[in-house]
Amino acid sequence: MSMDITIWLRDVWKTYVDGERVVTALKGVNLSVKRGEIVGIQGPSGSGKSTLLKIIAGIERPDRGDVIVEGYNLNMLDENGLAMLRNTVVGYIPQDLGLIEELTIYENIELPLLIAGMPRNERRARVLSVMEYIGLKGKEKAKPSRLSGGERQRVAIARALVNTPTIILADEPTANLDWSNAVKVLELFRKIRDDFNTTIIIVSHDPRVMKYTDRSLLMCDGFLSENKLLE
Ligand SMILES: Nc1ncnc2c1ncn2[C@@H]1O[C@H](COP(=O)(O)OP(=O)(O)O)[C@@H](O)[C@H]1O
Ligand SMILES: [Mg+2]
């Protein structure tokens, strides 16, 4: 495998059993992403996009197939190994953002560094520098509920970025934004890639988002393929 492949999946399957309901969310997914690439994954609701991101992030495990992320074979990692992956390699931004409403913006962004055991002074320098970079300076003491949708999305991006991940996985990052704010978020992802050579996967049901990616794929009923809708 070439060194500049950062994410590699082969024949990945995932089935959920929920009472009587059995859903196969991923049906033999193959994927290969190069370092510094921004890949878009478009597809309708329920097609398996979030499941795919969670498997790459090490939040869900596949039933079958290989997942290699930054050289780690995720099937070989135990729960501690997957937690290490999430704390160091991957910045995962869930669709609901997962911000903690009781904490300030500063504290939300600091949380991954606390978990990583970074000393207080280093944490402070790192959080303030990321907040400045993302354009959140001055919002340190605000609570998430006081911010606009675009600002909340930026806090979630800052929290994902604070541990200097080499990969960012963003689940529907524009779903709750009007289009002009959506474009600002998409341009921020491009800036992050240009500045840090971060590999980024952006999942969205919105075909307009795909124009802001280098390459787009289509997820349909658990199958991932080239996106021919845009050509
Ligand atoms: N934890 C779960 N338990 C049961 N079914 C699930 C679970 N997560 C997802 N699914 C099902 O798997 C399919 C794919 O879901 P998902 O990956 O969330 O798709 P998308 O993100 O494209 O909307 C859907 O039918 C969904 O209902
Ligand atoms: Mg989803």
mmCIF file of C-alpha atoms and ligand atoms in Angstrom:
data_model
loop_
_atom_site.group_PDB
_atom_site.id
_atom_site.type_symbol
_atom_site.label_atom_id
_atom_site.label_comp_id
_atom_site.label_asym_id
_atom_site.label_seq_id
_atom_site.Cartn_x
_atom_site.Cartn_y
_atom_site.Cartn_z
ATOM 1 C CA MET A 1 0.000 0.000 0.000
ATOM 2 C CA SER A 2 1.372 3.395 -0.938
ATOM 3 C CA MET A 3 2.427 5.642 1.969
ATOM 4 C CA ASP A 4 0.266 8.467 0.786
ATOM 5 C CA ILE A 5 -2.936 6.428 1.191
ATOM 6 C CA THR A 6 -4.291 7.477 4.604
ATOM 7 C CA ILE A 7 -7.661 5.673 4.565
ATOM 8 C CA TRP A 8 -8.174 2.288 2.960
ATOM 9 C CA LEU A 9 -11.249 0.059 3.165
ATOM 10 C CA ARG A 10 -11.765 -3.292 1.495
ATOM 11 C CA ASP A 11 -15.066 -5.153 1.275
ATOM 12 C CA VAL A 12 -16.531 -3.581 4.420
ATOM 13 C CA TRP A 13 -19.925 -4.840 5.561
ATOM 14 C CA LYS A 14 -22.093 -3.666 8.454
ATOM 15 C CA THR A 15 -25.506 -4.950 9.522
ATOM 16 C CA TYR A 16 -27.602 -3.540 12.352
ATOM 17 C CA VAL A 17 -30.152 -5.723 14.134
ATOM 18 C CA ASP A 18 -32.761 -3.651 15.904
ATOM 19 C CA GLY A 19 -35.482 -5.936 17.264
ATOM 20 C CA GLU A 20 -37.231 -7.458 14.245
ATOM 21 C CA ARG A 21 -35.565 -5.028 11.865
ATOM 22 C CA VAL A 22 -32.325 -6.074 10.164
ATOM 23 C CA VAL A 23 -30.578 -3.390 8.087
ATOM 24 C CA THR A 24 -27.406 -3.932 6.103
ATOM 25 C CA ALA A 25 -26.009 -0.391 6.106
ATOM 26 C CA LEU A 26 -22.750 -1.155 4.233
ATOM 27 C CA LYS A 27 -22.545 -3.784 1.482
ATOM 28 C CA GLY A 28 -18.954 -4.412 0.496
ATOM 29 C CA VAL A 29 -17.573 -0.859 0.587
ATOM 30 C CA ASN A 30 -14.139 -0.196 -0.947
ATOM 31 C CA LEU A 31 -12.441 3.168 -0.489
ATOM 32 C CA SER A 32 -8.973 4.604 -0.844
ATOM 33 C CA VAL A 33 -8.156 8.196 0.154
ATOM 34 C CA LYS A 34 -4.830 9.959 -0.364
ATOM 35 C CA ARG A 35 -3.173 12.287 2.124
ATOM 36 C CA GLY A 36 -4.425 15.827 1.730
ATOM 37 C CA GLU A 37 -7.446 14.860 -0.326
ATOM 38 C CA ILE A 38 -10.917 16.266 0.360
ATOM 39 C CA VAL A 39 -13.415 13.540 -0.511
ATOM 40 C CA GLY A 40 -17.150 14.173 -0.571
ATOM 41 C CA ILE A 41 -19.652 11.394 -0.010
ATOM 42 C CA GLN A 42 -23.121 12.244 -1.245
ATOM 43 C CA GLY A 43 -26.183 10.102 -0.801
ATOM 44 C CA PRO A 44 -29.778 10.071 0.417
ATOM 45 C CA SER A 45 -30.805 9.687 4.047
ATOM 46 C CA GLY A 46 -30.407 6.107 5.259
ATOM 47 C CA SER A 47 -27.872 5.145 2.574
ATOM 48 C CA GLY A 48 -25.093 4.349 5.086
ATOM 49 C CA LYS A 49 -22.981 7.557 5.069
ATOM 50 C CA SER A 50 -22.840 8.035 8.843
ATOM 51 C CA THR A 51 -22.131 4.337 9.376
ATOM 52 C CA LEU A 52 -19.158 4.587 7.028
ATOM 53 C CA LEU A 53 -17.729 7.624 8.868
ATOM 54 C CA LYS A 54 -18.195 5.949 12.274
ATOM 55 C CA ILE A 55 -16.318 2.866 11.068
ATOM 56 C CA ILE A 56 -13.402 4.974 9.781
ATOM 57 C CA ALA A 57 -13.413 6.875 13.110
ATOM 58 C CA GLY A 58 -13.300 3.598 15.076
ATOM 59 C CA ILE A 59 -16.652 4.302 16.737
ATOM 60 C CA GLU A 60 -18.371 1.317 15.098
ATOM 61 C CA ARG A 61 -16.758 -1.947 14.057
ATOM 62 C CA PRO A 62 -17.443 -3.604 10.718
ATOM 63 C CA ASP A 63 -18.855 -7.149 10.584
ATOM 64 C CA ARG A 64 -16.446 -7.988 7.808
ATOM 65 C CA GLY A 65 -13.708 -6.326 5.789
ATOM 66 C CA ASP A 66 -10.504 -4.429 6.391
ATOM 67 C CA VAL A 67 -10.182 -0.838 7.555
ATOM 68 C CA ILE A 68 -6.721 0.716 7.617
ATOM 69 C CA VAL A 69 -6.352 4.282 8.913
ATOM 70 C CA GLU A 70 -2.886 5.894 9.021
ATOM 71 C CA GLY A 71 -1.368 2.421 8.921
ATOM 72 C CA TYR A 72 -3.477 1.065 11.795
ATOM 73 C CA ASN A 73 -5.545 -2.005 10.968
ATOM 74 C CA LEU A 74 -8.631 -1.176 13.041
ATOM 75 C CA ASN A 75 -9.648 -4.838 13.351
ATOM 76 C CA MET A 76 -6.405 -5.410 15.269
ATOM 77 C CA LEU A 77 -7.031 -2.597 17.785
ATOM 78 C CA ASP A 78 -8.800 -3.169 21.115
ATOM 79 C CA GLU A 79 -11.032 -0.512 22.701
ATOM 80 C CA ASN A 80 -8.007 1.359 24.097
ATOM 81 C CA GLY A 81 -6.396 1.317 20.672
ATOM 82 C CA LEU A 82 -9.524 2.734 19.056
ATOM 83 C CA ALA A 83 -9.723 5.420 21.761
ATOM 84 C CA MET A 84 -6.087 6.338 21.003
ATOM 85 C CA LEU A 85 -6.956 6.572 17.301
ATOM 86 C CA ARG A 86 -9.866 8.931 18.061
ATOM 87 C CA ASN A 87 -7.686 11.082 20.340
ATOM 88 C CA THR A 88 -4.694 11.454 18.068
ATOM 89 C CA VAL A 89 -5.269 10.573 14.418
ATOM 90 C CA VAL A 90 -8.920 11.272 13.660
ATOM 91 C CA GLY A 91 -11.019 14.370 14.263
ATOM 92 C CA TYR A 92 -14.631 13.217 13.972
ATOM 93 C CA ILE A 93 -17.415 15.816 13.802
ATOM 94 C CA PRO A 94 -20.799 14.167 14.398
ATOM 95 C CA GLN A 95 -23.893 15.522 12.681
ATOM 96 C CA ASP A 96 -25.363 16.705 16.000
ATOM 97 C CA LEU A 97 -21.924 18.301 16.818
ATOM 98 C CA GLY A 98 -21.919 16.772 20.311
ATOM 99 C CA LEU A 99 -21.221 20.090 22.057
ATOM 100 C CA ILE A 100 -21.754 20.081 25.832
ATOM 101 C CA GLU A 101 -24.230 22.847 26.629
ATOM 102 C CA GLU A 102 -23.119 23.186 30.277
ATOM 103 C CA LEU A 103 -19.532 23.982 29.251
ATOM 104 C CA THR A 104 -18.201 27.189 27.720
ATOM 105 C CA ILE A 105 -16.841 27.271 24.179
ATOM 106 C CA TYR A 106 -13.317 27.287 25.633
ATOM 107 C CA GLU A 107 -14.068 24.234 27.794
ATOM 108 C CA ASN A 108 -15.691 22.344 24.919
ATOM 109 C CA ILE A 109 -12.607 22.822 22.753
ATOM 110 C CA GLU A 110 -10.275 22.006 25.678
ATOM 111 C CA LEU A 111 -11.967 18.672 26.452
ATOM 112 C CA PRO A 112 -10.001 16.448 24.026
ATOM 113 C CA LEU A 113 -6.736 17.856 25.456
ATOM 114 C CA LEU A 114 -7.886 17.112 29.020
ATOM 115 C CA ILE A 115 -8.643 13.539 27.963
ATOM 116 C CA ALA A 116 -5.216 13.330 26.328
ATOM 117 C CA GLY A 117 -3.629 14.450 29.627
ATOM 118 C CA MET A 118 -1.993 17.628 28.322
ATOM 119 C CA PRO A 119 -0.739 20.022 31.051
ATOM 120 C CA ARG A 120 -2.862 23.105 31.760
ATOM 121 C CA ASN A 121 -0.549 25.773 30.310
ATOM 122 C CA GLU A 122 -0.044 23.848 27.086
ATOM 123 C CA ARG A 123 -3.798 23.295 26.851
ATOM 124 C CA ARG A 124 -4.464 26.993 27.209
ATOM 125 C CA ALA A 125 -1.961 27.963 24.505
ATOM 126 C CA ARG A 126 -3.324 25.309 22.152
ATOM 127 C CA VAL A 127 -7.038 26.135 22.686
ATOM 128 C CA LEU A 128 -6.463 29.882 22.214
ATOM 129 C CA SER A 129 -4.435 29.353 19.067
ATOM 130 C CA VAL A 130 -7.054 27.045 17.535
ATOM 131 C CA MET A 131 -9.852 29.475 18.463
ATOM 132 C CA GLU A 132 -7.993 32.300 16.773
ATOM 133 C CA TYR A 133 -7.310 30.177 13.686
ATOM 134 C CA ILE A 134 -10.980 29.163 13.370
ATOM 135 C CA GLY A 135 -12.223 32.704 13.954
ATOM 136 C CA LEU A 136 -13.757 32.168 17.392
ATOM 137 C CA LYS A 137 -11.615 34.633 19.352
ATOM 138 C CA GLY A 138 -13.687 36.437 21.985
ATOM 139 C CA LYS A 139 -16.216 33.597 22.329
ATOM 140 C CA GLU A 140 -14.229 31.773 25.055
ATOM 141 C CA LYS A 141 -16.766 32.296 27.850
ATOM 142 C CA ALA A 142 -19.962 31.889 25.778
ATOM 143 C CA LYS A 143 -22.139 28.807 26.064
ATOM 144 C CA PRO A 144 -22.918 26.901 22.839
ATOM 145 C CA SER A 145 -26.616 27.868 22.957
ATOM 146 C CA ARG A 146 -25.669 31.564 22.595
ATOM 147 C CA LEU A 147 -23.954 31.038 19.248
ATOM 148 C CA SER A 148 -25.278 30.987 15.690
ATOM 149 C CA GLY A 149 -25.431 27.742 13.724
ATOM 150 C CA GLY A 150 -22.295 28.664 11.781
ATOM 151 C CA GLU A 151 -20.394 29.478 14.980
ATOM 152 C CA ARG A 152 -21.496 26.205 16.610
ATOM 153 C CA GLN A 153 -20.240 24.291 13.587
ATOM 154 C CA ARG A 154 -16.907 26.131 13.900
ATOM 155 C CA VAL A 155 -16.650 25.179 17.578
ATOM 156 C CA ALA A 156 -17.133 21.529 16.588
ATOM 157 C CA ILE A 157 -14.419 21.929 13.928
ATOM 158 C CA ALA A 158 -12.082 23.580 16.464
ATOM 159 C CA ARG A 159 -12.656 20.740 18.922
ATOM 160 C CA ALA A 160 -11.862 18.216 16.182
ATOM 161 C CA LEU A 161 -8.718 20.146 15.195
ATOM 162 C CA VAL A 162 -7.309 20.800 18.666
ATOM 163 C CA ASN A 163 -5.488 17.442 18.889
ATOM 164 C CA THR A 164 -3.792 18.068 15.505
ATOM 165 C CA PRO A 165 -5.418 15.103 13.729
ATOM 166 C CA THR A 166 -4.188 14.092 10.285
ATOM 167 C CA ILE A 167 -7.741 13.136 9.267
ATOM 168 C CA ILE A 168 -11.028 15.027 9.718
ATOM 169 C CA LEU A 169 -14.363 13.278 9.221
ATOM 170 C CA ALA A 170 -17.346 15.657 8.993
ATOM 171 C CA ASP A 171 -20.898 14.295 9.052
ATOM 172 C CA GLU A 172 -23.342 16.685 7.314
ATOM 173 C CA PRO A 173 -21.406 19.799 8.411
ATOM 174 C CA THR A 174 -23.699 22.122 6.441
ATOM 175 C CA ALA A 175 -27.073 20.484 7.149
ATOM 176 C CA ASN A 176 -28.202 23.123 9.650
ATOM 177 C CA LEU A 177 -26.808 26.185 7.858
ATOM 178 C CA ASP A 178 -28.073 28.532 5.188
ATOM 179 C CA TRP A 179 -26.048 28.343 1.993
ATOM 180 C CA SER A 180 -23.797 31.366 2.598
ATOM 181 C CA ASN A 181 -22.766 29.994 6.005
ATOM 182 C CA ALA A 182 -22.398 26.538 4.475
ATOM 183 C CA VAL A 183 -19.908 27.931 1.958
ATOM 184 C CA LYS A 184 -17.898 29.556 4.764
ATOM 185 C CA VAL A 185 -17.625 26.195 6.541
ATOM 186 C CA LEU A 186 -16.636 24.415 3.317
ATOM 187 C CA GLU A 187 -14.002 27.079 2.613
ATOM 188 C CA LEU A 188 -12.674 26.609 6.154
ATOM 189 C CA PHE A 189 -12.179 22.886 5.450
ATOM 190 C CA ARG A 190 -10.194 23.798 2.314
ATOM 191 C CA LYS A 191 -8.059 26.229 4.319
ATOM 192 C CA ILE A 192 -7.344 23.540 6.937
ATOM 193 C CA ARG A 193 -6.313 21.137 4.186
ATOM 194 C CA ASP A 194 -4.118 23.751 2.490
ATOM 195 C CA ASP A 195 -2.441 24.759 5.784
ATOM 196 C CA PHE A 196 -1.944 21.302 7.363
ATOM 197 C CA ASN A 197 -2.345 18.811 4.497
ATOM 198 C CA THR A 198 -5.194 17.226 6.476
ATOM 199 C CA THR A 199 -7.163 14.454 4.787
ATOM 200 C CA ILE A 200 -10.871 15.329 4.970
ATOM 201 C CA ILE A 201 -14.051 13.362 4.276
ATOM 202 C CA ILE A 202 -17.256 15.388 4.095
ATOM 203 C CA VAL A 203 -20.557 13.523 4.072
ATOM 204 C CA SER A 204 -23.658 15.300 2.786
ATOM 205 C CA HIS A 205 -27.014 14.652 1.172
ATOM 206 C CA ASP A 206 -26.610 18.046 -0.596
ATOM 207 C CA PRO A 207 -25.052 17.801 -4.094
ATOM 208 C CA ARG A 208 -23.930 21.476 -3.945
ATOM 209 C CA VAL A 209 -21.404 20.531 -1.250
ATOM 210 C CA MET A 210 -19.550 18.283 -3.709
ATOM 211 C CA LYS A 211 -18.248 21.282 -5.686
ATOM 212 C CA TYR A 212 -16.060 22.114 -2.669
ATOM 213 C CA THR A 213 -14.374 18.693 -2.640
ATOM 214 C CA ASP A 214 -11.559 17.286 -4.804
ATOM 215 C CA ARG A 215 -13.475 14.121 -5.598
ATOM 216 C CA SER A 216 -16.948 12.949 -4.842
ATOM 217 C CA LEU A 217 -18.425 9.513 -4.266
ATOM 218 C CA LEU A 218 -22.021 8.374 -4.161
ATOM 219 C CA MET A 219 -23.485 6.243 -1.381
ATOM 220 C CA CYS A 220 -26.661 4.440 -2.339
ATOM 221 C CA ASP A 221 -28.333 1.692 -0.277
ATOM 222 C CA GLY A 222 -25.035 0.608 1.290
ATOM 223 C CA PHE A 223 -23.029 0.660 -1.944
ATOM 224 C CA LEU A 224 -20.294 3.250 -2.549
ATOM 225 C CA SER A 225 -19.412 4.226 -6.118
ATOM 226 C CA GLU A 226 -18.023 7.041 -8.244
ATOM 227 C CA ASN A 227 -20.426 9.989 -8.342
ATOM 228 C CA LYS A 228 -21.577 10.310 -11.928
ATOM 229 C CA LEU A 229 -24.490 12.612 -11.115
ATOM 230 C CA LEU A 230 -22.268 15.673 -11.278
ATOM 231 C CA GLU A 231 -20.592 15.074 -14.627
HETATM 232 N N1 LIG B 1 -27.458 2.045 15.599
HETATM 233 C C1 LIG B 1 -28.295 1.625 14.639
HETATM 234 N N2 LIG B 1 -29.200 0.642 14.904
HETATM 235 C C2 LIG B 1 -30.015 0.192 13.948
HETATM 236 N N3 LIG B 1 -30.053 0.659 12.685
HETATM 237 C C3 LIG B 1 -29.188 1.629 12.356
HETATM 238 C C4 LIG B 1 -28.273 2.172 13.319
HETATM 239 N N4 LIG B 1 -27.539 3.141 12.718
HETATM 240 C C5 LIG B 1 -27.981 3.201 11.442
HETATM 241 N N5 LIG B 1 -28.960 2.300 11.220
HETATM 242 C C6 LIG B 1 -29.649 2.065 9.945
HETATM 243 O O1 LIG B 1 -28.668 1.853 8.947
HETATM 244 C C7 LIG B 1 -29.031 2.505 7.731
HETATM 245 C C8 LIG B 1 -27.950 3.506 7.347
HETATM 246 O O2 LIG B 1 -27.932 4.538 8.333
HETATM 247 P P1 LIG B 1 -26.900 5.755 8.291
HETATM 248 O O3 LIG B 1 -25.532 5.211 8.174
HETATM 249 O O4 LIG B 1 -27.206 6.615 9.459
HETATM 250 O O5 LIG B 1 -27.296 6.471 6.920
HETATM 251 P P2 LIG B 1 -27.141 8.007 6.457
HETATM 252 O O6 LIG B 1 -26.103 8.637 7.319
HETATM 253 O O7 LIG B 1 -26.767 7.923 5.022
HETATM 254 O O8 LIG B 1 -28.479 8.646 6.653
HETATM 255 C C9 LIG B 1 -30.391 3.141 7.985
HETATM 256 O O9 LIG B 1 -31.401 2.262 7.533
HETATM 257 C C10 LIG B 1 -30.437 3.278 9.495
HETATM 258 O O10 LIG B 1 -31.745 3.243 9.967
HETATM 259 MG MG MG B 2 -26.220 10.312 8.496
#
